[in-house]
PDB file of C-alpha atoms in Angstrom:
ATOM      1  CA  MET A   3      91.450  76.311 106.295  1.00 65.00           C
ATOM      2  CA  SER A   4      90.404  79.682 104.887  1.00 88.00           C
ATOM      3  CA  VAL A   5      90.714  82.824 107.020  1.00 93.00           C
ATOM      4  CA  ASN A   6      88.526  85.843 106.324  1.00 96.00           C
ATOM      5  CA  PHE A   7      90.289  89.189 106.449  1.00 97.00           C
ATOM      6  CA  ARG A   8      89.698  92.872 105.839  1.00 98.00           C
ATOM      7  CA  ILE A   9      92.221  95.406 104.620  1.00 98.00           C
ATOM      8  CA  LYS A  10      91.992  98.654 106.569  1.00 97.00           C
ATOM      9  CA  SER A  11      93.130 101.984 105.216  1.00 97.00           C
ATOM     10  CA  LEU A  12      93.848 104.926 107.496  1.00 98.00           C
ATOM     11  CA  PRO A  13      90.800 106.979 108.584  1.00 97.00           C
ATOM     12  CA  SER A  14      90.427 110.302 106.766  1.00 97.00           C
ATOM     13  CA  GLU A  15      89.210 112.031 109.955  1.00 97.00           C
ATOM     14  CA  GLU A  16      92.675 111.666 111.401  1.00 96.00           C
ATOM     15  CA  PHE A  17      94.100 113.960 108.721  1.00 98.00           C
ATOM     16  CA  LEU A  18      91.370 116.617 108.494  1.00 96.00           C
ATOM     17  CA  PRO A  19      93.122 119.059 110.877  1.00 97.00           C
ATOM     18  CA  LEU A  20      96.325 118.775 108.833  1.00 97.00           C
ATOM     19  CA  MET A  21      94.475 119.569 105.608  1.00 96.00           C
ATOM     20  CA  GLN A  22      93.568 122.983 107.057  1.00 96.00           C
ATOM     21  CA  MET A  23      97.105 123.935 108.132  1.00 97.00           C
ATOM     22  CA  THR A  24      99.355 126.430 106.429  1.00 97.00           C
ATOM     23  CA  ASP A  25     102.630 125.331 104.865  1.00 97.00           C
ATOM     24  CA  ARG A  26     104.457 126.837 107.833  1.00 98.00           C
ATOM     25  CA  GLU A  27     102.308 124.930 110.359  1.00 98.00           C
ATOM     26  CA  LEU A  28     102.865 121.714 108.418  1.00 98.00           C
ATOM     27  CA  SER A  29     106.617 122.285 108.304  1.00 98.00           C
ATOM     28  CA  LEU A  30     106.661 122.398 112.115  1.00 98.00           C
ATOM     29  CA  LEU A  31     105.282 118.852 111.984  1.00 97.00           C
ATOM     30  CA  ASP A  32     107.819 117.820 109.320  1.00 98.00           C
ATOM     31  CA  ALA A  33     104.991 117.556 106.779  1.00 98.00           C
ATOM     32  CA  LYS A  34     104.493 119.176 103.383  1.00 98.00           C
ATOM     33  CA  TRP A  35     102.374 119.146 100.256  1.00 98.00           C
ATOM     34  CA  ILE A  36     103.745 117.500  97.121  1.00 97.00           C
ATOM     35  CA  ASP A  37     102.350 117.940  93.608  1.00 97.00           C
ATOM     36  CA  VAL A  38     101.829 114.598  91.856  1.00 97.00           C
ATOM     37  CA  GLU A  39     103.922 114.571  88.708  1.00 95.00           C
ATOM     38  CA  GLU A  40     103.523 110.964  87.561  1.00 93.00           C
ATOM     39  CA  GLU A  41     101.296 107.975  88.094  1.00 89.00           C
ATOM     40  CA  PRO A  42     101.410 105.498  89.568  1.00 90.00           C
ATOM     41  CA  GLY A  43     103.802 106.407  92.325  1.00 87.00           C
ATOM     42  CA  TYR A  44     101.985 108.392  95.015  1.00 95.00           C
ATOM     43  CA  PRO A  45      99.963 105.800  96.974  1.00 97.00           C
ATOM     44  CA  CYS A  46      97.396 107.333  99.336  1.00 98.00           C
ATOM     45  CA  ARG A  47      97.050 105.483 102.651  1.00 98.00           C
ATOM     46  CA  VAL A  48      93.438 106.673 103.124  1.00 98.00           C
ATOM     47  CA  THR A  49      92.023 105.623  99.742  1.00 97.00           C
ATOM     48  CA  LEU A  50      94.588 102.884  98.980  1.00 97.00           C
ATOM     49  CA  SER A  51      94.727 104.177  95.429  1.00 96.00           C
ATOM     50  CA  ASP A  52      97.347 106.132  93.538  1.00 96.00           C
ATOM     51  CA  ALA A  53      96.934 109.883  93.355  1.00 97.00           C
ATOM     52  CA  LYS A  54      96.412 111.252  89.858  1.00 96.00           C
ATOM     53  CA  LYS A  55      98.802 113.563  88.034  1.00 96.00           C
ATOM     54  CA  GLY A  56      98.047 117.158  89.048  1.00 95.00           C
ATOM     55  CA  GLU A  57      96.665 116.260  92.502  1.00 97.00           C
ATOM     56  CA  ARG A  58      98.363 117.188  95.756  1.00 97.00           C
ATOM     57  CA  VAL A  59      99.348 114.733  98.452  1.00 98.00           C
ATOM     58  CA  LEU A  60     100.353 115.438 102.003  1.00 98.00           C
ATOM     59  CA  PHE A  61     103.747 113.899 102.775  1.00 98.00           C
ATOM     60  CA  LEU A  62     104.181 113.341 106.508  1.00 98.00           C
ATOM     61  CA  PRO A  63     105.633 111.156 109.252  1.00 98.00           C
ATOM     62  CA  TYR A  64     103.092 108.815 110.835  1.00 98.00           C
ATOM     63  CA  TRP A  65     103.030 106.359 113.761  1.00 97.00           C
ATOM     64  CA  HIS A  66     101.746 103.368 111.789  1.00 97.00           C
ATOM     65  CA  HIS A  67     102.471 100.921 114.613  1.00 97.00           C
ATOM     66  CA  ASN A  68     101.874 102.977 117.741  1.00 96.00           C
ATOM     67  CA  VAL A  69     101.891 100.130 120.239  1.00 97.00           C
ATOM     68  CA  LYS A  70     103.567  99.118 123.496  1.00 95.00           C
ATOM     69  CA  SER A  71     106.235  96.932 121.941  1.00 97.00           C
ATOM     70  CA  PRO A  72     109.798  97.067 120.668  1.00 97.00           C
ATOM     71  CA  TYR A  73     108.107  97.062 117.239  1.00 97.00           C
ATOM     72  CA  LYS A  74     106.584 100.500 117.750  1.00 97.00           C
ATOM     73  CA  ALA A  75     107.250 102.263 114.443  1.00 97.00           C
ATOM     74  CA  MET A  76     106.898 105.509 112.540  1.00 96.00           C
ATOM     75  CA  GLY A  77     107.391 106.125 108.848  1.00 95.00           C
ATOM     76  CA  THR A  78     106.399 108.403 106.025  1.00 96.00           C
ATOM     77  CA  ILE A  79     103.020 108.242 104.327  1.00 98.00           C
ATOM     78  CA  LEU A  80     101.115 110.106 101.618  1.00 98.00           C
ATOM     79  CA  VAL A  81      97.499 111.276 101.895  1.00 98.00           C
ATOM     80  CA  ARG A  82      95.591 112.738  98.947  1.00 97.00           C
ATOM     81  CA  GLU A  83      94.119 116.180  99.415  1.00 97.00           C
ATOM     82  CA  GLY A  84      90.441 115.723 100.280  1.00 94.00           C
ATOM     83  CA  ALA A  85      90.809 111.944 100.615  1.00 96.00           C
ATOM     84  CA  GLU A  86      87.855 110.104 102.101  1.00 95.00           C
ATOM     85  CA  SER A  87      88.108 106.807 103.924  1.00 93.00           C
ATOM     86  CA  THR A  88      87.744 103.699 101.827  1.00 93.00           C
ATOM     87  CA  HIS A  89      86.138 100.601 103.308  1.00 95.00           C
ATOM     88  CA  PHE A  90      86.928  97.283 101.707  1.00 97.00           C
ATOM     89  CA  GLU A  91      84.818  94.150 101.583  1.00 97.00           C
ATOM     90  CA  VAL A  92      85.863  90.964 103.339  1.00 97.00           C
ATOM     91  CA  ASN A  93      88.775  89.355 101.448  1.00 97.00           C
ATOM     92  CA  GLN A  94      88.944  92.260  98.949  1.00 97.00           C
ATOM     93  CA  ILE A  95      92.406  93.273  97.718  1.00 97.00           C
ATOM     94  CA  PRO A  96      92.624  96.889  96.444  1.00 97.00           C
ATOM     95  CA  SER A  97      93.940  97.031  92.888  1.00 95.00           C
ATOM     96  CA  MET A  98      96.769  99.367  93.917  1.00 95.00           C
ATOM     97  CA  LEU A  99      98.264  96.578  96.031  1.00 97.00           C
ATOM     98  CA  GLN A 100      98.094  94.022  93.233  1.00 95.00           C
ATOM     99  CA  SER A 101     100.738  95.837  91.182  1.00 93.00           C
ATOM    100  CA  ARG A 102     103.386  96.262  93.869  1.00 96.00           C
ATOM    101  CA  LEU A 103     106.009  94.251  95.688  1.00 97.00           C
ATOM    102  CA  LEU A 104     104.906  94.115  99.332  1.00 98.00           C
ATOM    103  CA  SER A 105     106.410  93.264 102.671  1.00 98.00           C
ATOM    104  CA  VAL A 106     103.980  91.364 104.907  1.00 97.00           C
ATOM    105  CA  ARG A 107     104.610  91.542 108.652  1.00 97.00           C
ATOM    106  CA  ALA A 108     102.633  89.344 111.045  1.00 97.00           C
ATOM    107  CA  TYR A 109     102.145  90.357 114.692  1.00 97.00           C
ATOM    108  CA  ASN A 110     100.694  88.524 117.680  1.00 96.00           C
ATOM    109  CA  THR A 111      98.327  89.925 120.311  1.00 96.00           C
ATOM    110  CA  LYS A 112     101.336  91.359 122.203  1.00 97.00           C
ATOM    111  CA  ASN A 113     102.356  93.345 119.077  1.00 97.00           C
ATOM    112  CA  ILE A 114     105.461  91.235 118.557  1.00 97.00           C
ATOM    113  CA  MET A 115     106.399  90.266 115.006  1.00 97.00           C
ATOM    114  CA  VAL A 116     105.994  86.521 114.592  1.00 96.00           C
ATOM    115  CA  ASN A 117     106.608  86.200 110.853  1.00 96.00           C
ATOM    116  CA  HIS A 118     107.370  88.209 107.742  1.00 96.00           C
ATOM    117  CA  SER A 119     107.667  87.756 104.008  1.00 96.00           C
ATOM    118  CA  VAL A 120     107.920  89.608 100.724  1.00 98.00           C
ATOM    119  CA  THR A 121     105.354  88.904  98.027  1.00 98.00           C
ATOM    120  CA  GLU A 122     104.133  90.196  94.702  1.00 98.00           C
ATOM    121  CA  GLY A 123     100.762  91.921  95.015  1.00 97.00           C
ATOM    122  CA  THR A 124      99.239  89.354  92.662  1.00 97.00           C
ATOM    123  CA  GLN A 125      99.955  86.729  95.343  1.00 98.00           C
ATOM    124  CA  LEU A 126      98.843  88.852  98.306  1.00 98.00           C
ATOM    125  CA  SER A 127      95.595  87.030  99.058  1.00 97.00           C
ATOM    126  CA  GLU A 128      97.431  83.711  99.324  1.00 96.00           C
ATOM    127  CA  GLU A 129     100.145  85.261 101.512  1.00 97.00           C
ATOM    128  CA  ILE A 130      97.547  86.804 103.835  1.00 97.00           C
ATOM    129  CA  GLN A 131      95.899  83.401 104.173  1.00 96.00           C
ATOM    130  CA  LYS A 132      99.265  81.822 104.949  1.00 95.00           C
ATOM    131  CA  GLN A 133     100.270  84.454 107.533  1.00 96.00           C
ATOM    132  CA  LEU A 134      96.897  84.659 109.300  1.00 95.00           C
ATOM    133  CA  GLY A 135      96.664  80.885 109.224  1.00 90.00           C
ATOM    134  CA  GLN A 136      99.328  80.833 111.901  1.00 80.00           C
ATOM    135  CA  THR A 137      97.693  80.465 115.290  1.00 78.00           C
ATOM    136  CA  ASP A 138      99.814  83.227 116.825  1.00 90.00           C
ATOM    137  CA  ALA A 139      99.340  85.852 114.063  1.00 95.00           C
ATOM    138  CA  SER A 140      96.716  88.357 115.207  1.00 96.00           C
ATOM    139  CA  TYR A 141      97.061  90.997 112.460  1.00 97.00           C
ATOM    140  CA  LEU A 142      99.309  91.978 109.575  1.00 98.00           C
ATOM    141  CA  GLN A 143     100.867  95.185 108.373  1.00 98.00           C
ATOM    142  CA  LEU A 144     101.714  95.676 104.725  1.00 98.00           C
ATOM    143  CA  HIS A 145     104.615  97.840 103.584  1.00 98.00           C
ATOM    144  CA  PHE A 146     105.862  98.749 100.127  1.00 97.00           C
ATOM    145  CA  ALA A 147     108.909  96.477  99.912  1.00 95.00           C
ATOM    146  CA  GLY A 148     111.196  98.823  97.982  1.00 90.00           C
ATOM    147  CA  PRO A 149     111.026 101.985 100.089  1.00 90.00           C
ATOM    148  CA  GLY A 150     109.766 100.153 103.184  1.00 91.00           C
ATOM    149  CA  CYS A 151     106.908 102.608 103.749  1.00 94.00           C
ATOM    150  CA  PHE A 152     103.800 101.519 105.644  1.00 97.00           C
ATOM    151  CA  CYS A 153     100.770 100.831 103.464  1.00 97.00           C
ATOM    152  CA  CYS A 154      97.891  99.374 105.480  1.00 98.00           C
ATOM    153  CA  THR A 155      96.757  96.891 108.114  1.00 98.00           C
ATOM    154  CA  VAL A 156      95.064  93.527 107.580  1.00 98.00           C
ATOM    155  CA  GLU A 157      92.728  92.246 110.291  1.00 97.00           C
ATOM    156  CA  ARG A 158      90.920  88.969 110.799  1.00 93.00           C
ATOM    157  CA  VAL A 159      87.165  89.163 110.338  1.00 92.00           C
TER     158      VAL A 159
END
């Protein structure tokens, strides 16, 4: 059985106030700007694409799983300066994800992890199908397997 899904990046509106802050104001939030010196390597969570050499990215802590559950979690993310939300088609895998090793975490409706795996990005579509094919998996979160940083959410459609 095939399950339709949509990959969801973070909404750009959430980060607009931060984009206007001074370096000092950002430092009070444990955030800072970083100049991109190489590519790939600075994956934006709003565009789900790598920032280009010479761009700036905002490096900040983020509640990527802000739920009532023992699995509530915060981690670091990067957001490109001026990034605008990207909306993906049903069953579309962003190219940035296809070239990375990813951790796939499946959660039920009570926000409890019910399964997990590590997969190459080239196999992500199949792994999403497998994880969402479980009757108790409500949504998935993808993380970059090496550093463990949150990447995006996958929802059933």
